[in-house]
XYZ file of C-alpha atoms in Angstrom:
525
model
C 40.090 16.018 -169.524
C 38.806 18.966 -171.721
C 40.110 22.271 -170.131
C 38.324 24.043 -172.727
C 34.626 22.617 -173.506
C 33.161 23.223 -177.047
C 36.801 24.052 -178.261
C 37.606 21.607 -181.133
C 40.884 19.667 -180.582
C 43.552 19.750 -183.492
C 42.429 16.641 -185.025
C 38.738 18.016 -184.985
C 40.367 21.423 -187.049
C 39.312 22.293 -190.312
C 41.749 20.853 -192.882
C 42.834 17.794 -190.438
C 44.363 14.935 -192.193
C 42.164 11.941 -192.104
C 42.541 8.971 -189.252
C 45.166 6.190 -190.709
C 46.675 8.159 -193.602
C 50.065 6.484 -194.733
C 53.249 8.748 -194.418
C 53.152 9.186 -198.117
C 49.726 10.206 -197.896
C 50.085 12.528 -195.154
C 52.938 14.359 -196.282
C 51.122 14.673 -199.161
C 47.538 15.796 -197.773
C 50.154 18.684 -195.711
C 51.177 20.188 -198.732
C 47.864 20.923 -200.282
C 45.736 24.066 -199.388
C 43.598 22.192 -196.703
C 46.567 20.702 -195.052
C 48.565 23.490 -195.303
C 45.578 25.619 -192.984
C 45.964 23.124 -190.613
C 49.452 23.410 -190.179
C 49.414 26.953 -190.002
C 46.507 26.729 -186.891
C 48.745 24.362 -185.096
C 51.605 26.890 -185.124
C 48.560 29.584 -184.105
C 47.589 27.572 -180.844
C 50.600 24.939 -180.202
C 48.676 22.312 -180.071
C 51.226 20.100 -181.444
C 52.960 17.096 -180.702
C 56.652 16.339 -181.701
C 56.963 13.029 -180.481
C 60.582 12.759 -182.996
C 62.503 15.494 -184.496
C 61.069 14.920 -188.291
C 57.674 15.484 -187.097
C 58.481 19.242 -186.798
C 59.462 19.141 -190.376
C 56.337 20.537 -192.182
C 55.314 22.492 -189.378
C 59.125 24.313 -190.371
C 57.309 24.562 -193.812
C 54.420 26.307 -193.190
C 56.551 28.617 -191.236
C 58.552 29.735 -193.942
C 55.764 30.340 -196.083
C 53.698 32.568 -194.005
C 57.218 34.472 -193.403
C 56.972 35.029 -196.771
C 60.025 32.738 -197.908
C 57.910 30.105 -200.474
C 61.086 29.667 -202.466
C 62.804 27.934 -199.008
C 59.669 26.270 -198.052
C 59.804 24.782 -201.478
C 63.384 23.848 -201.420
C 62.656 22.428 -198.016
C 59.636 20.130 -199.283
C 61.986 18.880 -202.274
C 64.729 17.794 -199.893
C 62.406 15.905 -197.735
C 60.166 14.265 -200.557
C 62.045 11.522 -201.137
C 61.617 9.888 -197.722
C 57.867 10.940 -197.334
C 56.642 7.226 -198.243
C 58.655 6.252 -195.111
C 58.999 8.704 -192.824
C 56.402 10.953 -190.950
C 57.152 14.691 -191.050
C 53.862 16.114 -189.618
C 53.114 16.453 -186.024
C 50.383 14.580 -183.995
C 47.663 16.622 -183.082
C 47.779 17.347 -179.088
C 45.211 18.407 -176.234
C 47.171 21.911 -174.843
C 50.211 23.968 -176.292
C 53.284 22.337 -177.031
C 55.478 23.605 -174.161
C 57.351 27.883 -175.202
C 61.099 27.742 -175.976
C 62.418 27.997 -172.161
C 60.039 26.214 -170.601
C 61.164 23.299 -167.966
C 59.658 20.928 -166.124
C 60.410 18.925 -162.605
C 58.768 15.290 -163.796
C 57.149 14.702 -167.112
C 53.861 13.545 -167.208
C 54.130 10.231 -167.781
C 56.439 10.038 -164.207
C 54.037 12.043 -162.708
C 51.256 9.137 -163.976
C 53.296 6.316 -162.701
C 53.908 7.566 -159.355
C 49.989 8.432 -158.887
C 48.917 5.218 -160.495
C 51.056 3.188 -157.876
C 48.444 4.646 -155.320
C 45.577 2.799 -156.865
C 44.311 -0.223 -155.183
C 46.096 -3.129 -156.511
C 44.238 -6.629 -158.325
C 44.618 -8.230 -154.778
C 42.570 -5.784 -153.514
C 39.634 -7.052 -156.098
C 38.059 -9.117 -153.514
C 36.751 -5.292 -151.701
C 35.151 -4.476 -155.088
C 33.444 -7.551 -155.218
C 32.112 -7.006 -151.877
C 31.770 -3.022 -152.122
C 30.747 -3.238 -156.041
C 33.146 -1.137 -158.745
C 34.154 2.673 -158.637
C 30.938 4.003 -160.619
C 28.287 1.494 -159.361
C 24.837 2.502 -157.691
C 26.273 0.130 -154.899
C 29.743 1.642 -154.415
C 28.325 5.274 -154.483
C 25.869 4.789 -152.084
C 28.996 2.977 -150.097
C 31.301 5.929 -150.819
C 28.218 9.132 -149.795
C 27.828 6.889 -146.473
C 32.139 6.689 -146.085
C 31.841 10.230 -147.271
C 29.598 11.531 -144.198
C 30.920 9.025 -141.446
C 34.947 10.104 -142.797
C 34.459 13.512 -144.353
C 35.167 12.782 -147.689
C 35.954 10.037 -150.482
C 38.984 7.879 -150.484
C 42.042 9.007 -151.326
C 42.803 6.553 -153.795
C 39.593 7.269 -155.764
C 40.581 10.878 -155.875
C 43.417 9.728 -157.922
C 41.955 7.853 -160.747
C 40.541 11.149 -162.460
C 43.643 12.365 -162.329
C 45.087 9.799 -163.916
C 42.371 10.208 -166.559
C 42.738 13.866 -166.973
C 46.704 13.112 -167.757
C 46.001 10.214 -170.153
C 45.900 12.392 -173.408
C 48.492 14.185 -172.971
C 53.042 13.775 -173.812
C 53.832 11.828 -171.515
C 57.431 12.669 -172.316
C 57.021 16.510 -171.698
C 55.272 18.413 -168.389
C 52.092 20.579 -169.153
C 51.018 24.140 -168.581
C 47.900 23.073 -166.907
C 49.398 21.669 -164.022
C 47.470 23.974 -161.725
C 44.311 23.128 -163.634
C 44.823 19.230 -163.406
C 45.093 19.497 -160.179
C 41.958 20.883 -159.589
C 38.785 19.627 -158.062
C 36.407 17.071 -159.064
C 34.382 18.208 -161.913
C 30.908 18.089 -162.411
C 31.661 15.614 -165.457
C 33.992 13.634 -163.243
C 31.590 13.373 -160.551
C 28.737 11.736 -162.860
C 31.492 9.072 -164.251
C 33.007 8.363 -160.364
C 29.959 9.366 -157.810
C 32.514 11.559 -156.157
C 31.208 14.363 -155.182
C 31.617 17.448 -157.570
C 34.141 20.416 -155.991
C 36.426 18.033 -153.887
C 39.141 18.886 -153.399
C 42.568 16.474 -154.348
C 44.248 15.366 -151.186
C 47.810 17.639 -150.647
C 49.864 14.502 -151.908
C 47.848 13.663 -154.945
C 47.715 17.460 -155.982
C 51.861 17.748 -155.309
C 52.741 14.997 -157.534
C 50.573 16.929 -160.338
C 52.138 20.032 -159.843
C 55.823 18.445 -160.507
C 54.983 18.353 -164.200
C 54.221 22.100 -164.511
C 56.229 23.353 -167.138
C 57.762 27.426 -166.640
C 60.417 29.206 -166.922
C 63.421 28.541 -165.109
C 63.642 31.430 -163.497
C 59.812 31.029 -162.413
C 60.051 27.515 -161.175
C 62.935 28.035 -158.703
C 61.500 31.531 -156.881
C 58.128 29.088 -156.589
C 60.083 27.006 -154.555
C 58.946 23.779 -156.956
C 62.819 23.287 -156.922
C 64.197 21.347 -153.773
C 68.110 21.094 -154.043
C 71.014 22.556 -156.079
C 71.050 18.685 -157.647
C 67.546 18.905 -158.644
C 68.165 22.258 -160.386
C 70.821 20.848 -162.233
C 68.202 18.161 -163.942
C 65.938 20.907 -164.599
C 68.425 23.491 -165.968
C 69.621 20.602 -168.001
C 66.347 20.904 -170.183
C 67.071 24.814 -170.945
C 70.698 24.060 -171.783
C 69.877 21.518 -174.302
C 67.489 23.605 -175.994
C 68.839 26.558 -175.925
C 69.004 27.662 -179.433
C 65.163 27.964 -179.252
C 65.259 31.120 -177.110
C 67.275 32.569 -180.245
C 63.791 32.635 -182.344
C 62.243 35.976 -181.501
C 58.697 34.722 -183.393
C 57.058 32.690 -180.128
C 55.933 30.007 -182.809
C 58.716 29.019 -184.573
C 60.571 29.126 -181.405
C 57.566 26.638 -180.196
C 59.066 24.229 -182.693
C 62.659 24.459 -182.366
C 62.194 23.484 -178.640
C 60.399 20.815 -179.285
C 62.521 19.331 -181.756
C 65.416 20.157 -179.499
C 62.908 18.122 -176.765
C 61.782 15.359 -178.976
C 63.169 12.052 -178.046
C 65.254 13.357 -174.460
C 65.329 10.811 -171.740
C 65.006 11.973 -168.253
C 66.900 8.509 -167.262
C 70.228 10.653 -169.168
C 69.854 14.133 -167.274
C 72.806 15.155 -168.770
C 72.575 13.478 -172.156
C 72.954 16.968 -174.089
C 76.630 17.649 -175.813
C 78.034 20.115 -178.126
C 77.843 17.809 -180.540
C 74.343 16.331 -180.262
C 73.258 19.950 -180.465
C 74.971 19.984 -183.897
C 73.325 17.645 -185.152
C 70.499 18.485 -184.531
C 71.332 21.596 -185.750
C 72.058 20.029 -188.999
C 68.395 18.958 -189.772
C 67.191 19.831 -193.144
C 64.247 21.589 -191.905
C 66.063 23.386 -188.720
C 69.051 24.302 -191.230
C 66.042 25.691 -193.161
C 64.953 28.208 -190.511
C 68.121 28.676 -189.137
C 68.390 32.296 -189.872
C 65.441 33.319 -188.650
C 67.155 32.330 -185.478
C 69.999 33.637 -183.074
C 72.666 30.968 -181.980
C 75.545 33.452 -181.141
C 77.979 33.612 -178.863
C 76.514 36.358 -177.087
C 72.871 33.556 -176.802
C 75.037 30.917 -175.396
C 76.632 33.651 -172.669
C 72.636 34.785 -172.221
C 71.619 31.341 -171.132
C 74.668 30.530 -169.475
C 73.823 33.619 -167.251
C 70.588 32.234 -166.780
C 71.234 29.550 -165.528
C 74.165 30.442 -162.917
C 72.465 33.354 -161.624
C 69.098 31.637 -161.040
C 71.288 28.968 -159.140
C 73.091 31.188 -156.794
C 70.039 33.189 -155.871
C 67.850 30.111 -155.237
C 70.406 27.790 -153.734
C 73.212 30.407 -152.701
C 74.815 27.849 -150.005
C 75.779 25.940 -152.883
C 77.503 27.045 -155.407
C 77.945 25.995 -158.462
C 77.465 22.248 -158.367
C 80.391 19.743 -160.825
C 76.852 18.032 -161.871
C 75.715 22.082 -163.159
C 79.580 22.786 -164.501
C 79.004 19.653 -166.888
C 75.498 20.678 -167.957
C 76.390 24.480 -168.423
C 80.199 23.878 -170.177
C 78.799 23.601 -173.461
C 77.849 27.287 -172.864
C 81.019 28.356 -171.877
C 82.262 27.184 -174.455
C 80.314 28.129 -177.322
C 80.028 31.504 -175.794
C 83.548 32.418 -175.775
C 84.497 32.598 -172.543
C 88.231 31.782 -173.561
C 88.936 30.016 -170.205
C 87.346 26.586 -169.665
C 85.223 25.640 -166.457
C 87.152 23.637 -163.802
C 85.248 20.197 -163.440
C 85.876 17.784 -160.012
C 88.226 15.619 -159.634
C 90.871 17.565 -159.489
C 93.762 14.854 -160.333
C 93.424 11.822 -161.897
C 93.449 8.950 -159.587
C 95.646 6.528 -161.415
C 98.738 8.668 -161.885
C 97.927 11.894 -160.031
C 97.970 14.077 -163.071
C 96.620 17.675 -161.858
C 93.969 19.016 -163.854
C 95.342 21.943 -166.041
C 92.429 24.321 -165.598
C 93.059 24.378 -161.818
C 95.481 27.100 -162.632
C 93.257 28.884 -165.055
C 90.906 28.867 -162.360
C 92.782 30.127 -159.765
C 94.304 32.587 -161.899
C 90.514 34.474 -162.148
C 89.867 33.963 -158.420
C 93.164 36.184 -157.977
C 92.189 38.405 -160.067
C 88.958 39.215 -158.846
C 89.749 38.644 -154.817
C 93.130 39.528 -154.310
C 92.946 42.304 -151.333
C 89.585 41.249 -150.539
C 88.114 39.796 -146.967
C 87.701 37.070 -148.876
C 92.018 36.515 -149.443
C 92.055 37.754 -145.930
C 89.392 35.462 -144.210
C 90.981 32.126 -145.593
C 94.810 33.559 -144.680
C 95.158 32.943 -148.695
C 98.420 34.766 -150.316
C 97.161 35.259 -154.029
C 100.101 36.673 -154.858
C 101.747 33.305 -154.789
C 99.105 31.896 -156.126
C 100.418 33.938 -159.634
C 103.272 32.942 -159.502
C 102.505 29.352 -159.603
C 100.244 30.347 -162.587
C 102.834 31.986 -164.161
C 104.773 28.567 -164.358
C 102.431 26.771 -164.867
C 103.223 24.862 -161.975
C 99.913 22.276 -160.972
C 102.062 20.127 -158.793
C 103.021 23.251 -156.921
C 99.267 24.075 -157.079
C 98.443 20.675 -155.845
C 101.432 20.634 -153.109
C 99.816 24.546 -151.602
C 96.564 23.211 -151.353
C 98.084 19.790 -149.583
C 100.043 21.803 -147.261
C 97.101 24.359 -146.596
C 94.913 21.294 -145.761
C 97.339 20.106 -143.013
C 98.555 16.996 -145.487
C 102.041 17.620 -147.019
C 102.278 15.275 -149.595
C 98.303 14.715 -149.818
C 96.445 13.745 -153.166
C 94.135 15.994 -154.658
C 92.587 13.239 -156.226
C 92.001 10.749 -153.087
C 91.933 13.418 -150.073
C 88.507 15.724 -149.416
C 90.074 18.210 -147.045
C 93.034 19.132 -150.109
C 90.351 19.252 -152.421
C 88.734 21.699 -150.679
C 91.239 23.330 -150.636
C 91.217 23.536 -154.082
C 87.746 24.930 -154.257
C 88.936 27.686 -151.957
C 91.539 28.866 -153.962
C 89.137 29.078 -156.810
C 86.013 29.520 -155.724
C 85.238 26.529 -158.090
C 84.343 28.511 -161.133
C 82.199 31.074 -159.657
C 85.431 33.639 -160.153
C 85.347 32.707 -163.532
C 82.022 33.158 -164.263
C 80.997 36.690 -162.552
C 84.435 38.002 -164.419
C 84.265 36.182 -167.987
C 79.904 35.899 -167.879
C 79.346 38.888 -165.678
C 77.030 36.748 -163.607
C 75.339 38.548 -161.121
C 72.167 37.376 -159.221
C 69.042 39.152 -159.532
C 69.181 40.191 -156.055
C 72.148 41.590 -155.823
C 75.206 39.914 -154.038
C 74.399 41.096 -150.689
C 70.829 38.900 -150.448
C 73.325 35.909 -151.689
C 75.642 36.288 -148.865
C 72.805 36.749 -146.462
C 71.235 33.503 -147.965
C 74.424 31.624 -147.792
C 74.818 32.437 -143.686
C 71.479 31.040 -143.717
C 72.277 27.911 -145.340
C 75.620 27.850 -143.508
C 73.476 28.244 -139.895
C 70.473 25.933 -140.792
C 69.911 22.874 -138.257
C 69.752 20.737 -140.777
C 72.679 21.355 -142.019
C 75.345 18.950 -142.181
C 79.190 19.798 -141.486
C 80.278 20.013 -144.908
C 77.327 21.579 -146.608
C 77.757 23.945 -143.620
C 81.171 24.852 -144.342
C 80.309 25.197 -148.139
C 77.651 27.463 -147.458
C 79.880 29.395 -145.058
C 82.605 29.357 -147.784
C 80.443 30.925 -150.141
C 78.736 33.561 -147.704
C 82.488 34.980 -147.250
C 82.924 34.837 -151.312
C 79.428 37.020 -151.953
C 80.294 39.036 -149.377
C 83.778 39.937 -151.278
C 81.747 41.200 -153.800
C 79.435 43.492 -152.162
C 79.968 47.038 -151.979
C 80.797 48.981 -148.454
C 77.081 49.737 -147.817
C 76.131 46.417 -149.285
C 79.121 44.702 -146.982
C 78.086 46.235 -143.619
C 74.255 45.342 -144.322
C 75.112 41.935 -145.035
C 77.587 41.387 -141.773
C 74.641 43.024 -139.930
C 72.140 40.135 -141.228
C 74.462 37.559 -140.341
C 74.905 38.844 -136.434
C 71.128 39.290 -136.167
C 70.864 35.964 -137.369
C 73.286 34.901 -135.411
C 71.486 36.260 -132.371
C 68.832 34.104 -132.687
C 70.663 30.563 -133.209
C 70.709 28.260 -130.596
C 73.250 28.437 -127.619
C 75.441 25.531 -129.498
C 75.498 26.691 -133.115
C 75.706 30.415 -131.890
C 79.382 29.445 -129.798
C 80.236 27.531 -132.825
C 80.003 30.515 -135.116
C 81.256 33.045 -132.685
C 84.980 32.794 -133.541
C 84.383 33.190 -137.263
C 82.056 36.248 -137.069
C 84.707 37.444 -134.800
C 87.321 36.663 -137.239
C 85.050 37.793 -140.176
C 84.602 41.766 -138.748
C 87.870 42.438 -137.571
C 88.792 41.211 -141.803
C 85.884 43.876 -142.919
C 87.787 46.482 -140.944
C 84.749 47.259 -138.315
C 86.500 46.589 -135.556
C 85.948 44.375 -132.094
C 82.017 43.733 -131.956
C-alpha cells in the first residue's frame, strides 16, 4: 500500500536502472552520471533494499564521492569490477526507508505476514464463497453491508487480507517504520477493491500482530511496553548488538547502510547467531573497509552499546537481571570494549568432571568490591571478606564448596544442584557487579525506581517462587546502591506496597521487610 500517493517509488526515480539489466550491466549503468543520481537519492530517502551484504556496495560508492573522497570511491569500484558480471552490488529499490542504524524490531514482516495469513479462511472453506460469491463481488458485498448492519461490522478475517496486501511489498526479512500506519483503517482505495467499508477500524488482534514489526530504538520499544519478557529483550537487543558498528557513523546515511549490511542475510531462527568474529568479517568487506574511517568502532562504542543495552534491561525488566541468554548476546561487547574482566556465563561447573568455571572468582571478586559493608552483604549473612580470600587463591573449589555449604548441601554440585547455584548468583550478583563497576551501568531512572520495580516483580501474583526470589534478590542488590535519601524512599515504596498485598503474600514478606530495615539501620517498624 502507497503511504505516500503521487510520490514516485525508487524504481520510478530519475536515473533508475532499467527492469532485467544483467549484473554486468547494472554495475555498469551505476557508475555512469544517471546511475550515479540515483544512488545518491536512495541514500537521500532510504529507500533501499539490502537483501545481501554486496548490494550495499555501490551505495558505499556514491557515499564516498559526495564526501568528497573520488580517489577511494575509485579504488573501491576497481576492486569490485572484476566480479560485476557475476555478482550484484546495487541495492533493490524499496517502498519506505531502509530501517536507521539502531533500529530493532519484535517480528519481521514476513512473520508478522505468516501469522496474519493463517487467519484467512482456508481452501476447505471454498464451498462458502461459492455460495456467498468471492471477497470483491456485487454478491458478497451486498452479503457483507447486510452482515455488516445485522453484526456491526465486516468479518474479521476480511479485515486481514488488506493487511496482508499492504505488507506484500515490503523486506520481509526486516520490520518497518510504518507499523502504526499499516495498521490503520480501511482506506478509501481498499474499500473499492474489498467492499469493506472505508474508515474501519482493524480488529485489536489483527492490528497487534502489525505492530510487532515496528522497528525503533531499543530504548523506545521497551518503555512502549512492545517488549514482554527479559527473554524477549534478549532477541531484540540481539539485533543492536550485531550491528553495532553502525551507530559509530555520525552521517545518518551512511550509517543507514552499514546497518543494513550488518542486517542483510540475519536469521531470526539463530537469535544469537552474531560473534566477534562474524562481525569481522563483515568488517572486512571491500566496500565497508572502504568507509571504515568515516566510522567509530572503539572501545569506548562497544562500552556505549553495551550500556545500552544493560541499562535498558534493568529499567524495563528490573526483577530480572541480567539474563545468561543477554550475557551471551552482550559478551562480545565486553570484550571488545575493554572491560578487562570477562562476563560470568551459567553453568557454573561443567557437568562431566565438575570443573568450576574460572570467572566465578573474577566475578565475585567485583561483587566484593562494590558490596562489601552494604545491606546487601548484610541481608544475605554473606562474609565478603572471605570471599577475597578465596579469590586471592584462586581457590573455585573452595568457591564452589561456600556456595554448597551456604545452600544447605555440603558436598553439592554447582553444576547439577539449583539451590548452590544460586548461591552462586548471590555471591556475584551474576555480572551486574561487574558491569555497574567496569561499564558504569546505571539505569535511566536511577537505582532507586529499579529497586522499587524489582519489589514489584518480587510481590506480583503471578509470580512464581523462583522468579519471586530473583526479583527479591535483585530489589536488595539496587537497593545497595542507592543513596541514604534514595534508600529510605525506596524501603518506604516497598512497605506501602506491601500494605496493599493480599493477607497471604503480605505474611509471607513480613519477615524479610522485617529483616530488611533493621539491615538499613531504621530500626523496629
Amino acid at each position: 500500500m502507497n503511504q505516500n500517493p503521487g510520490r514516485p517509488t525508487a524504481a520510478d526515480a530519475p536515473g533508475a536502472p532499467a527492469p532485467g539489466l544483467s549484473a554486468a550491466e547494472l554495475f555498469a549503468h551505476c557508475l555512469t552520471d544517471d546511475g550515479l543520481a540515483w544512488l545518491d537519492a536512495l541514500l537521500d530517502d532510504g529507500r533501499f533494499d539490502v537483501r545481501a551484504p554486496e548490494h550495499a556496495a555501490l551505495l558505499c560508492v556514491a557515499w564516498l564521492r559526495r564526501a568528497g573522497e573520488p580517489a577511494a570511491a575509485a579504488g573501491l569500484v576497481e576492486e569490485l569490477r572484476p566480479f560485476a558480471h557475476e555478482v550484484r552490488f546495487a541495492p533493490c529499490p524499496a517502498p519506505e526507508p531502509a530501517p536507521a542504524a539502531g533500529a530493532v524490531h519484535r517480528r519481521t514482516v514476513g512473520e508478522v505476514a505468516v501469522a496474519l495469513a493463517e487467519r484467512v479462511p482456508r481452501p476447505a472453506v471454498a464451498s462458502m464463497v461459492a455460495a456467498r460469491g468471492r471477497p470483491g463481488s456485487p454478491g458478497h458485498r451486498a452479503l457483507r453491508e447486510a452482515q455488516a448492519v445485522q453484526a456491526g461490522g465486516p468479518a474479521h478475517q476480511d479485515l486481514t487480507a488488506p493487511v496482508l496486501r499492504r505488507l506484500a511489498p515490503l523486506d520481509v526479512s526486516l520490520g518497518t517504520s510504518r507499523a502504526q500506519d499499516l495498521a490503520g483503517p480501511v482506506t478509501p482505495a481498499e474499500a473499492g477493491e474489498s467492499g469493506l467499508p472505508a474508515g474501519t477500524p482493524l480488529p485489536a488482534a489483527v492490528r497487534d500482530t502489525v505492530l510487532l514489526a515496528r522497528s525503533a530504538p531499543l530504548v523506545t520499544l521497551a518503555r512502549s511496553g512492545a517488549i514482554p519478557s527479559a527473554e524477549a529483550f534478549t532477541e531484540v537487543a540481539a539485533q543492536l548488538v550485531a550491528s553495532h558498528p553502525a551507530l559509530g557513523h555520525r552521517d545518518e546515511a551512511l550509517g543507514r547502510v552499514v546497518a543494513a549490511v550488518y542486517a542483510a542475510g540475519r536469521s531470526r531462527r539463530h537469535a544469537l547467531w552474531w560473534s566477534a568474529q562474524h562481525g569481522e568479517r563483515i568488517a572486512a568487506l571491500p566496500w565497508m573497509r572502504a568507509v571504515a574511517p568515516w566510522g567509530d568502532d572503539s572501545p569506548a562504542q562497544a562500552r556505549s552499546v553495551l550500556r545500552l543495552v544493560v541499562e535498558t534491561c534493568v529499567e524495563t525488566f528490573p526483577g530480572a537481571g541480567i539474563p545468561n541468554s543477554l550475557v551471551q548476546v552482550v559478551s562480545p561487547l565486553a570484550e571488545a570494549g575493554g572491560l578487562g574482566v570477562p562476563l560470568l556465563r551459567e553453568p557454573f561447573a561443567a557437568r562431566y568432571d565438575g570443573t568450576v568455571s574460572p570467572e566465578l572468582l573474577g566475578a565475585a571478586a567485583e561483587a566484593a568490591g562494590l558490596l562489601r559493608g552494604t545491606v546487601y552483604e548484610r541481608h544475605h549473612r554473606i562474609d565478603y571478606a572471605a570471599v577475597l580470600e578465596l579469590v586471592a587463591a584462586g581457590d573455585r573449589e573452595g568457591f564452589a564448596a561456600l556456595c554448597a555449604e551456604r545452600a544447605g548441601r555440603p558436598g553439592g554440585s554447582l553444576a547439577t544442584e539449583p539451590a548452590v547455584a544460586e548461591q552462586a548468583r548471590v555471591l556475584t550478583t551474576f555480572n551486574l557487579a561487574t558491569l555497574v563497576r567496569r561499564a558504569g551501568i546505571a539505569p535511566h531512572g536511577g537505582w532507586q525506581g529499579a529497586a522499587v520495580g524489582a519489589f514489584a516483580a518480587a510481590t506480583r501474583r503471578s509470580a512464581a517462587a523462583a522468579r519471586s526470589a530473583r526479583a527479591w534478590r535483585h530489589a536488595v542488590l539496587y537497593l545497595s546502591l542507592c543513596g541514604p535519601q534514595e534508600r529510605e524512599a525506596a524501603f518506604a515504596a516497598f512497605e506501602a506496597r506491601a500494605a496493599r498485598l493480599p493477607r497471604r503474600s503480605a505474611d509471607r514478606f513480613a519477615p524479610r521487610l522485617a529483616e530488611l530495615r533493621l539491615g538499613l539501620g531504621l530500626g523496629a517498624g
